[in-house]
CSV table of C-alpha atoms in Angstrom, one decimal:
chain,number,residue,atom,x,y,z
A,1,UNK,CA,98.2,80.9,249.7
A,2,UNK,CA,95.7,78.1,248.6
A,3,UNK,CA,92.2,77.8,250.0
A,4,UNK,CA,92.2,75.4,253.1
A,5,UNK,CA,91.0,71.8,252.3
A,6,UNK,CA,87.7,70.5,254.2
A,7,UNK,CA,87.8,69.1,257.5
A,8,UNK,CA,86.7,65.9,256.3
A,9,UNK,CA,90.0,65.8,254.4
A,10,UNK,CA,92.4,67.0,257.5
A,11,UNK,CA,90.8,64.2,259.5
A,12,UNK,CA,91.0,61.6,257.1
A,13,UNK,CA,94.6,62.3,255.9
A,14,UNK,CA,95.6,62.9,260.3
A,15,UNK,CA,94.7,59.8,260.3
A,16,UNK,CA,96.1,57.6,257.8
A,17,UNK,CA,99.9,59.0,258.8
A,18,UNK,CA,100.1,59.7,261.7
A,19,UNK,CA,98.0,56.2,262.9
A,20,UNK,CA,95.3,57.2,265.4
A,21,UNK,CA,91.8,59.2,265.3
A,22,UNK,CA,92.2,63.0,266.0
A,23,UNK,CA,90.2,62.9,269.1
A,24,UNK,CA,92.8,60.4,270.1
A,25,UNK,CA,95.7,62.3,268.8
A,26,UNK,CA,95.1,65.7,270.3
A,27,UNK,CA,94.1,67.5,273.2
A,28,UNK,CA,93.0,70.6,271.0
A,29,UNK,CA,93.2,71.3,267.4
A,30,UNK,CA,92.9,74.5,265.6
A,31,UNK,CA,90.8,74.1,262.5
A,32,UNK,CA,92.3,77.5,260.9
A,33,UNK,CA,95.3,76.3,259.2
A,34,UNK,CA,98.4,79.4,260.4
A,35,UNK,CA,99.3,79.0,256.9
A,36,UNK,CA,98.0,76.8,253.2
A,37,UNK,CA,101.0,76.5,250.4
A,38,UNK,CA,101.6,74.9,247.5
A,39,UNK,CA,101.9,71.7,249.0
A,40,UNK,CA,100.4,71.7,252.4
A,41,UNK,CA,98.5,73.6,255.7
A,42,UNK,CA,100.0,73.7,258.8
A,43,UNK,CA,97.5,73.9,262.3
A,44,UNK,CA,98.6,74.3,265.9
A,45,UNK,CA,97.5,71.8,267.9
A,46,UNK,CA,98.1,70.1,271.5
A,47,UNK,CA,98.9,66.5,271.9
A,48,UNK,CA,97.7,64.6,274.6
A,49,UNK,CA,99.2,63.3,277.7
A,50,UNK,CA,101.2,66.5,278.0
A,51,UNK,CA,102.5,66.0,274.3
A,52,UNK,CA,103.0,69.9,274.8
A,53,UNK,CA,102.3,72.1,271.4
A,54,UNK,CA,102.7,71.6,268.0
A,55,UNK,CA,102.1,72.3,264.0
A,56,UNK,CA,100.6,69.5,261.8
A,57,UNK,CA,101.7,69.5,258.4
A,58,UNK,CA,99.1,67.8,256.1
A,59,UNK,CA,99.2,67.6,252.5
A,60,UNK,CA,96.2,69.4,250.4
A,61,UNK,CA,93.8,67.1,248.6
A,62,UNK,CA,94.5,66.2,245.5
A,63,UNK,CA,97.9,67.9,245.4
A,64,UNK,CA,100.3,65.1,244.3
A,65,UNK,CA,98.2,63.9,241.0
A,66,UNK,CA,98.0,67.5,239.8
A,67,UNK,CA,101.6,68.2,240.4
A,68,UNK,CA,102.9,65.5,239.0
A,69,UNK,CA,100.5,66.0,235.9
A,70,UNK,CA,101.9,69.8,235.5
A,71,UNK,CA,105.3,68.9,235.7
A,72,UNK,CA,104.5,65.6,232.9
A,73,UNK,CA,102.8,68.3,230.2
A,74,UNK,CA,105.9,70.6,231.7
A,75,UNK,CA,108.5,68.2,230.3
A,76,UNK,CA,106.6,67.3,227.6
A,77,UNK,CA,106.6,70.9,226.3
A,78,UNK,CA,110.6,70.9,227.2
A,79,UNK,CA,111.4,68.0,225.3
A,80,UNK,CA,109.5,69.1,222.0
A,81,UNK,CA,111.5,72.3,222.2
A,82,UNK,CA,115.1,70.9,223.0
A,83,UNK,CA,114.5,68.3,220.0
A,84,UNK,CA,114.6,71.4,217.4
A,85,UNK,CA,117.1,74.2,219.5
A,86,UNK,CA,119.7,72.9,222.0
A,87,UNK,CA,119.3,76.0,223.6
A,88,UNK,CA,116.1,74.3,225.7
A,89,UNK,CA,118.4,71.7,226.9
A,90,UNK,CA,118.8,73.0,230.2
A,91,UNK,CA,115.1,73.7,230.4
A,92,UNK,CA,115.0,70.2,229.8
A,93,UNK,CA,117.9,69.2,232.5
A,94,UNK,CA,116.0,71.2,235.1
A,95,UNK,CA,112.4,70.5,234.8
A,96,UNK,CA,113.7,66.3,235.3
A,97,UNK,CA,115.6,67.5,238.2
A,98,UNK,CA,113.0,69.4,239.6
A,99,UNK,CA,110.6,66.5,239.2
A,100,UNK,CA,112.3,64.2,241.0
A,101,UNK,CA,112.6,66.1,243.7
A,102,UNK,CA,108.7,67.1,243.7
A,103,UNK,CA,107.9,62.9,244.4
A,104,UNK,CA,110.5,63.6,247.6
A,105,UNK,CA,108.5,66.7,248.3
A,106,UNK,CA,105.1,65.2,248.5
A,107,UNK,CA,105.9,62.5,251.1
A,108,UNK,CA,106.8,64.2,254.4
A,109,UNK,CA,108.6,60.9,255.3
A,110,UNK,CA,111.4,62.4,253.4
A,111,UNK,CA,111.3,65.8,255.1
A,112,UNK,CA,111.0,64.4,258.7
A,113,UNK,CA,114.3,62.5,257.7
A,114,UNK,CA,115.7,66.0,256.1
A,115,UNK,CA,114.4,68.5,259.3
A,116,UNK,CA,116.6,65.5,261.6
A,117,UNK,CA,119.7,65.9,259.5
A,118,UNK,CA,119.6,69.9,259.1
A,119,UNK,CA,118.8,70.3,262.4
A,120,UNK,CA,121.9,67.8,263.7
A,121,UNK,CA,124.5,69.6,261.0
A,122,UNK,CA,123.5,73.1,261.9
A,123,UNK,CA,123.7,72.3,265.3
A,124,UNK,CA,127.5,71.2,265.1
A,125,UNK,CA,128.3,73.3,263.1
A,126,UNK,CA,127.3,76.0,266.3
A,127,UNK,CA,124.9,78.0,263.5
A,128,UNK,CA,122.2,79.8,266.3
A,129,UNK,CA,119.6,79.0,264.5
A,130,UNK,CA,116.0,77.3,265.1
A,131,UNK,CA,115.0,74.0,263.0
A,132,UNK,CA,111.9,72.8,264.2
A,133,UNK,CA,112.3,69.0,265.2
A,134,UNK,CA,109.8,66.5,264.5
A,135,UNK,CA,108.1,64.5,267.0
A,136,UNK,CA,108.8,61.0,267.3
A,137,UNK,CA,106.1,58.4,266.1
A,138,UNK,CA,104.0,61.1,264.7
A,139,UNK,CA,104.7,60.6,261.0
A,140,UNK,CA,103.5,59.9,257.6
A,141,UNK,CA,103.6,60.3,253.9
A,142,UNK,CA,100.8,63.1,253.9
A,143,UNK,CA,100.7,64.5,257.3
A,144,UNK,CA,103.6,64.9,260.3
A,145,UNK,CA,104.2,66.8,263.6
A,146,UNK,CA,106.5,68.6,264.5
A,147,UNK,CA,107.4,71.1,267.8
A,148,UNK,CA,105.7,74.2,267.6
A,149,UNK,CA,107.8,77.0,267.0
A,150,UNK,CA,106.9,81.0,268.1
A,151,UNK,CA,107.4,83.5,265.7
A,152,UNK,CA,106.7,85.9,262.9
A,153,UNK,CA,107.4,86.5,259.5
A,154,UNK,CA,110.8,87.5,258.4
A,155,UNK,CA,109.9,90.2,256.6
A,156,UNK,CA,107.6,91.8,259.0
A,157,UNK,CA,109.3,95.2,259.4
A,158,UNK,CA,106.8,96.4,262.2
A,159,UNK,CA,107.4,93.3,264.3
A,160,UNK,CA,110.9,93.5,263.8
A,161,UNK,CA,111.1,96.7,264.9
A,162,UNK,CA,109.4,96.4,267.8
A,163,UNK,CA,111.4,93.9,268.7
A,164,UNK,CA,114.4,96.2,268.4
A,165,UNK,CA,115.7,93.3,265.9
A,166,UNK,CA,119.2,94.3,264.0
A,167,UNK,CA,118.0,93.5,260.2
A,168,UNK,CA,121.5,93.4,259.0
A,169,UNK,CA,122.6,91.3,261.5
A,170,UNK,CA,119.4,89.1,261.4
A,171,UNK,CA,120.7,88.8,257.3
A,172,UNK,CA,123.8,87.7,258.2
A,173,UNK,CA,122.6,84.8,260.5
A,174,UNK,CA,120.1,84.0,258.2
A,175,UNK,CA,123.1,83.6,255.0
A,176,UNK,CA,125.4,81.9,257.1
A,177,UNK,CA,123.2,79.0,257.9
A,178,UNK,CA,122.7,78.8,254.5
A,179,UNK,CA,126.3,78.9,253.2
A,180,UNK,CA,126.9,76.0,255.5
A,181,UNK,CA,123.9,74.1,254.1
A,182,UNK,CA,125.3,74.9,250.6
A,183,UNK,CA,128.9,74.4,251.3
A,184,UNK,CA,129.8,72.7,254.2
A,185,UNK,CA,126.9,69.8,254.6
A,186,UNK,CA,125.5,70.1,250.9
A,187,UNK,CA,122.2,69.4,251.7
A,188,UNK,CA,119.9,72.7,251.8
A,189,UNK,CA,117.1,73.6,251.9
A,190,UNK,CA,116.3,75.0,248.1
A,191,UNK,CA,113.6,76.9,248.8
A,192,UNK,CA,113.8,79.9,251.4
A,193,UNK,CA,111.1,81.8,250.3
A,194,UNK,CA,110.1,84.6,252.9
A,195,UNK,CA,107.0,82.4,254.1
A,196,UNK,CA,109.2,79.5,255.1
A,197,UNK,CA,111.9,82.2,257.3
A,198,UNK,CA,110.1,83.3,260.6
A,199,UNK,CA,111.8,85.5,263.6
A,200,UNK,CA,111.8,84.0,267.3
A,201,UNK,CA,112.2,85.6,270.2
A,202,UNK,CA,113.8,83.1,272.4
A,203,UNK,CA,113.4,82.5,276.2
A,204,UNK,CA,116.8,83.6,276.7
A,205,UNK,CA,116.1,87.0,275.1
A,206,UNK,CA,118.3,85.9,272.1
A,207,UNK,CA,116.9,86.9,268.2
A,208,UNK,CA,117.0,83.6,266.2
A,209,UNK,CA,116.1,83.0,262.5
A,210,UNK,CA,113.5,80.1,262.0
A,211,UNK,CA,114.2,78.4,259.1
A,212,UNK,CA,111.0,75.8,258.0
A,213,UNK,CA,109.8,73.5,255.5
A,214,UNK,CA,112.6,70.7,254.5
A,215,UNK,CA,110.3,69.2,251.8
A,216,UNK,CA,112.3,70.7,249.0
A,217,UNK,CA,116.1,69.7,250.4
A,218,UNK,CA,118.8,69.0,248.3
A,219,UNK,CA,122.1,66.5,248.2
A,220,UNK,CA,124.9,67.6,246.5
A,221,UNK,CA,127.7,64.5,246.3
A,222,UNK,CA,131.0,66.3,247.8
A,223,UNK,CA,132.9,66.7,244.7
A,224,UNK,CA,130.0,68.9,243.0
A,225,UNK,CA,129.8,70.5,246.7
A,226,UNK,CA,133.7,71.5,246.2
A,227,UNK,CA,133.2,72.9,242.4
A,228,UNK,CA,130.5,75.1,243.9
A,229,UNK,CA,132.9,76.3,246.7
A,230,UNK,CA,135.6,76.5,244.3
A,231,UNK,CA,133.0,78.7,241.9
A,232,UNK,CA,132.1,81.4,245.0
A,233,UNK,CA,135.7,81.6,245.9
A,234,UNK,CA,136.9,82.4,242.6
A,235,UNK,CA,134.2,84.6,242.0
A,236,UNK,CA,135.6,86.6,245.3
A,237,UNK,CA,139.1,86.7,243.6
A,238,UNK,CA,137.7,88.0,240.8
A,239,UNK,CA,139.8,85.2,238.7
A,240,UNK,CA,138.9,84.6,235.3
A,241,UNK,CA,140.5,81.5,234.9
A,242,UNK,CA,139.0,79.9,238.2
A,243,UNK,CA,135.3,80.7,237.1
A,244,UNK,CA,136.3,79.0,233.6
A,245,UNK,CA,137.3,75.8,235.6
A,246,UNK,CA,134.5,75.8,238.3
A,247,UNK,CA,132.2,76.1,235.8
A,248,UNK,CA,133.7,73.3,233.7
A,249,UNK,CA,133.5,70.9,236.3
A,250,UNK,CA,129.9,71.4,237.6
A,251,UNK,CA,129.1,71.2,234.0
A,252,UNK,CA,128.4,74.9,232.5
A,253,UNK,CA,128.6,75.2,229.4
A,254,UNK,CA,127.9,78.4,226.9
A,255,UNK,CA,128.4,78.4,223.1
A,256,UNK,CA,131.1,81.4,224.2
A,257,UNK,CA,134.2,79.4,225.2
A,258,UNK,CA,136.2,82.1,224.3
A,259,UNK,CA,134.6,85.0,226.8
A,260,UNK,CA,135.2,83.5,230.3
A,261,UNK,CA,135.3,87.2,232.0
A,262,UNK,CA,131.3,87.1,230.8
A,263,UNK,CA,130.7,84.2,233.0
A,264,UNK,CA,132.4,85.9,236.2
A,265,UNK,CA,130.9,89.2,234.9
A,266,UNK,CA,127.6,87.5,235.9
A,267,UNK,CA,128.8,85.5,239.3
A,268,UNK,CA,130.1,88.9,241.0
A,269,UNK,CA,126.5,90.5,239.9
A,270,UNK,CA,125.0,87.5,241.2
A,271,UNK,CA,126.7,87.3,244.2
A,272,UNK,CA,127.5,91.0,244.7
A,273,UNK,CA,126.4,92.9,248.2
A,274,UNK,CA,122.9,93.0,249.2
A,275,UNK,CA,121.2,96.8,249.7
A,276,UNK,CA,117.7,98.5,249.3
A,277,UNK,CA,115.6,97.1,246.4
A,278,UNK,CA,116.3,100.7,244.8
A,279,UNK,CA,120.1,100.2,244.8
A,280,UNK,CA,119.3,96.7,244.0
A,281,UNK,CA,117.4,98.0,241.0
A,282,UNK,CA,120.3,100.3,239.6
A,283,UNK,CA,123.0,97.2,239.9
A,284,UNK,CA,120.5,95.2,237.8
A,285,UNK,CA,119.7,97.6,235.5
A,286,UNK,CA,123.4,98.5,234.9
A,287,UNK,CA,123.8,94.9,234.3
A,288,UNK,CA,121.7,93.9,232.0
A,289,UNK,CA,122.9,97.5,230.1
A,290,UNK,CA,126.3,96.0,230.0
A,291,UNK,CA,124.6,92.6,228.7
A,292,UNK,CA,122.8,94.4,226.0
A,293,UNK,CA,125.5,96.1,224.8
A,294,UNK,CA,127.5,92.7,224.6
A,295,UNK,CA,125.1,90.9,222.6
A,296,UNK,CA,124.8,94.3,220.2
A,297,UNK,CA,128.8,94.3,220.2
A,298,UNK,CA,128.6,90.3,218.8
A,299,UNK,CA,125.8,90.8,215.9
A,300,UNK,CA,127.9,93.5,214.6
A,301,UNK,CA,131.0,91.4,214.2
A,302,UNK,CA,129.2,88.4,212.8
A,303,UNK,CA,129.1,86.6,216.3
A,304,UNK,CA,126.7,83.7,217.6
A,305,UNK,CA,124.1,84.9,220.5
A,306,UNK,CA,125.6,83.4,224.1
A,307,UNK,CA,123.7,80.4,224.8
A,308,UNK,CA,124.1,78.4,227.8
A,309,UNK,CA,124.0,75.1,226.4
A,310,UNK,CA,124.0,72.5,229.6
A,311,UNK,CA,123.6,72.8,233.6
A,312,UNK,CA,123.8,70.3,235.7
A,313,UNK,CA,120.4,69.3,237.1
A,314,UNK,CA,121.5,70.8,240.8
A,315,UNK,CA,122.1,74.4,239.1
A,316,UNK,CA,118.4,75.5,239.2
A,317,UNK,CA,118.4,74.8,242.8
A,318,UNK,CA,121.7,76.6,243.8
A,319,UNK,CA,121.1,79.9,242.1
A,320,UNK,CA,117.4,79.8,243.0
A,321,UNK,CA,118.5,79.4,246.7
A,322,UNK,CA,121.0,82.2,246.9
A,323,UNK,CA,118.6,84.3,244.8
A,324,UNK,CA,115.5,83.6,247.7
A,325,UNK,CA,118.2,84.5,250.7
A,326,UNK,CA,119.4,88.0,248.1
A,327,UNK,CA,115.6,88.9,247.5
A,328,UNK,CA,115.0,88.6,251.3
A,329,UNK,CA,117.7,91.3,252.1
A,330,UNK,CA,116.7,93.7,249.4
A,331,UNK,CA,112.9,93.0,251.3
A,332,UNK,CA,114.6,94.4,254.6
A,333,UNK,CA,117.0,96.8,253.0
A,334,UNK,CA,119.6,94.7,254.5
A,335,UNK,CA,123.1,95.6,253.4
A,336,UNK,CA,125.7,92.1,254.2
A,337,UNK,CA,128.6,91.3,252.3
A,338,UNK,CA,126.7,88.1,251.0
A,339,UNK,CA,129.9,87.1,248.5
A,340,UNK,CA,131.9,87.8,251.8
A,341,UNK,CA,129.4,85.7,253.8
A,342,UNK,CA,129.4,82.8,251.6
A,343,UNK,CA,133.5,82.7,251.3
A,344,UNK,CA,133.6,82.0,254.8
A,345,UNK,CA,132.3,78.5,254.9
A,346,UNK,CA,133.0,78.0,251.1
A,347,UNK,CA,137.2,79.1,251.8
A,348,UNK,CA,137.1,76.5,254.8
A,349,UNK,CA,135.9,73.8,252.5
A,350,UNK,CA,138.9,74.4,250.4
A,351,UNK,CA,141.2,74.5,252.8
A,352,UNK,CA,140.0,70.9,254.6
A,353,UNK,CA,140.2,69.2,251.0
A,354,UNK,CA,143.2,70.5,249.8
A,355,UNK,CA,145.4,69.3,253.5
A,356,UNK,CA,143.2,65.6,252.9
A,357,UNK,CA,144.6,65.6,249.3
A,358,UNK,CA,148.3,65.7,250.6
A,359,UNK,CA,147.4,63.5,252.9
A,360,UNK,CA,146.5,65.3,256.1
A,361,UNK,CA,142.9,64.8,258.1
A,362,UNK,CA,142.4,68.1,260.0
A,363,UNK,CA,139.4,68.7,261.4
A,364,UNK,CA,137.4,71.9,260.4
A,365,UNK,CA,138.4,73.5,264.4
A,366,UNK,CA,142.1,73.2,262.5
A,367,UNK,CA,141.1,74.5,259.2
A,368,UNK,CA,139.3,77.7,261.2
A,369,UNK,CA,142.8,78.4,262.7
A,370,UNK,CA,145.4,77.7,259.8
A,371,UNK,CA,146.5,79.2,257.1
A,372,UNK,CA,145.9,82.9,258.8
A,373,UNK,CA,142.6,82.9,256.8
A,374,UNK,CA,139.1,84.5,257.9
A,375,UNK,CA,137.4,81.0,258.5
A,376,UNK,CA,133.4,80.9,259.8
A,377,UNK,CA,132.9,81.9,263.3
A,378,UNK,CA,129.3,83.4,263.8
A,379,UNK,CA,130.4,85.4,266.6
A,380,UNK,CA,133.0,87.4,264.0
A,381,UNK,CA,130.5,87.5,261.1
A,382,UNK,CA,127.1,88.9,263.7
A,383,UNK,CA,128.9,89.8,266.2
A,384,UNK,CA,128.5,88.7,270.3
A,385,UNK,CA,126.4,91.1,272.2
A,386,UNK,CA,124.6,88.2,273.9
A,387,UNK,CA,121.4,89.6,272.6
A,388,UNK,CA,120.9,87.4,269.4
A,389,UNK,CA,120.4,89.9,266.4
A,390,UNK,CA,118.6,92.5,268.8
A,391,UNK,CA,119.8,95.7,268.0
A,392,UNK,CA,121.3,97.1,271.7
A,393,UNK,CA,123.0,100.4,271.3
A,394,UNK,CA,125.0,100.1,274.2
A,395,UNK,CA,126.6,96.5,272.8
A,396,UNK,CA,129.9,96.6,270.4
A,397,UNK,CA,130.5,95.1,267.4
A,398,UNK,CA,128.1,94.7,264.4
A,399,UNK,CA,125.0,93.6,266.0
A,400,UNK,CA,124.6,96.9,267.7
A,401,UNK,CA,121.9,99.6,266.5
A,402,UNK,CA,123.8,102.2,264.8
């Protein structure tokens, strides 16, 4: 976490975006930011006239000027490289891409609109999740409100505990909402670190996952959404030749051509089943064995070192998205079929475009019940004990304790 900025600075930038003195603004504010990132601090504070609680996001001091300084000698760097070895072209690719979105990322008027479309594409999609919602005429470019939320960290084992909260199940609610962010809506949230996932416990007893900070949200136009769903999918059918083709559409590109199993190879590691961080460990180690051997395997008959020589400019934020949600699981010892997970909503997306191609429009209700195919339904993937993703040993079905 960064040091909290000066009061001076909280009131002055309070001001500016959200329109109105403090005192004028709030009933009470607490000074101690609950949290200081990267970009921001968050308070609690209480609006007046029976505003009811909330948490005021306001941008550190100084923050946008240095970023976008960093990310300027960043590129700068990236270029120099790529001119003499094409093999820092994607470093190239990504650091543009990642810049672009940073300028999004420091005015919140962009995450207010991103929290509002989440929120409304989770919710019809019937994901039981929390997205805090932002309150109405309260907004700016370096400070916004928003409803407060109750809760604690994900990864706070002792909480969870106490709580009698199902980790595996809590895991499973936590991917799903973001395979439909990836693959239904393609617009998600790219950076689901454990600090921006907390744990509520509901009013109506239910276990929800909180999912925060929209700053960092990405579009994906629906034919690069498809090639991604068409990637995971093929990756689950273990099929060569569909890897190949996904990956040639979205754009991925290695100097080995003629070794497509080598891209799946590293799609069903990436993608394989969540565990401890020890078995977690072992997979990767055994992996990068296997890659060590292949590149010894090439020198000795005469053959180039794999390069991967293009990305598109979304790729960073895909894989660094589904790495975040794996990293989170191996945090909990969570064991989920994550590829599994993933299919669900990435199969369903398949299925809808392939019937509009021949000229059908179902809607996704149809696609859930055709083809005899496992299509998303939370209540199959977590289970329905009624309790959320509280572990109850007397429930059925994979939310119970066992």
């Amino acid at each position: 976490e960064l040091p909290a900025d000066r009061r001076s600075h909280v009131r002055r930038a309070a001001r500016e975006a959200l329109g109105a003195p403090m005192e004028e603004l709030f009933e009470r504010f607490d000074w101690a930011p609950l949290a200081s990132a990267s970009v921001a601090q968050v308070h609690r504070a209480t609006l007046r006239d029976g505003g009811g609680a909330v948490a005021v996001k306001v941008q550190h001091e100084g923050i946008a000027e240095l970023m976008r300084r960093d990310f300027r000698d960043a590129l700068r760097i990236a270029r120099f490289l790529a001119r003499r070895e094409d093999k820092y072209a994607p470093m190239v690719t990504i650091l543009e891409a990642w810049a672009r979105e940073v300028e999004k990322e420091l005015d919140f008027r962009y995450e207010v609109d991103n929290l509002r479309r989440v929120r409304r594409n989770l919710a019809r999609a019937g994901v039981d999740v929390v997205v805090p919602e932002p309150v109405d005429g309260r907004v700016g470019r370096g400070a916004f409100c928003m409803r407060f939320v109750e809760g604690f960290k994900a990864t706070d084992r002792e909480l969870l505990a106490l709580h009698s909260v199902d980790r595996e199940a809590l895991m499973r609610r936590i991917t799903l909402a973001y395979a439909c962010q990836l693959f239904t809506d393609g617009e998600f949230n790219a950076d689901p670190h454990p600090g921006n996932l907390l744990v509520s416990i509901c009013e109506d007893g239910a276990v929800r996952p909180v999912l925060l900070d929209f700053g960092w949200t990405v579009s994906l136009p629906r034919e690069r959404r498809l090639a991604y769903c068409r990637l995971v999918s093929a990756t689950a059918d273990m099929d060569v030749d569909g890897v190949a083709r996904a990956s040639r559409d979205l754009g991925i590109n290695t100097n080995q051509h003629d070794k497509p199993e080598r891209d799946l190879a590293f799609w069903a590691y990436f993608l394989r089943d969540t565990g401890s961080r020890a078995s977690q460990r072992k997979e990767m180690d055994a992996f990068f064995a296997a890659r060590k051997a292949e590149r010894q395997a090439d020198k000795a008959a005469g053959a180039a070192r794999r390069v991967l020589l293009s990305v598109p400019d979304d790729f960073m934020f895909f894989v660094r998205t589904l790495g975040l949600i794996r990293g989170l699981a191996s945090a909990l010892d969570a064991r989920v079929p994550y590829l599994e997970l993933l299919c669900m909503y990435a199969r369903r997306e398949l299925l809808l475009a392939d019937a509009q191609a021949k000229g059908g429009s179902p809607s996704r209700a149809q696609a859930d019940s055709g083809g005899g195919s496992s299509e998303p339904s939370e209540a199959e993937a977590v289970g329905s004990s009624g309790n959320g993703a509280r572990s109850n040993p007397s429930s059925e079905g994979p939310l119970a304790s066992e």
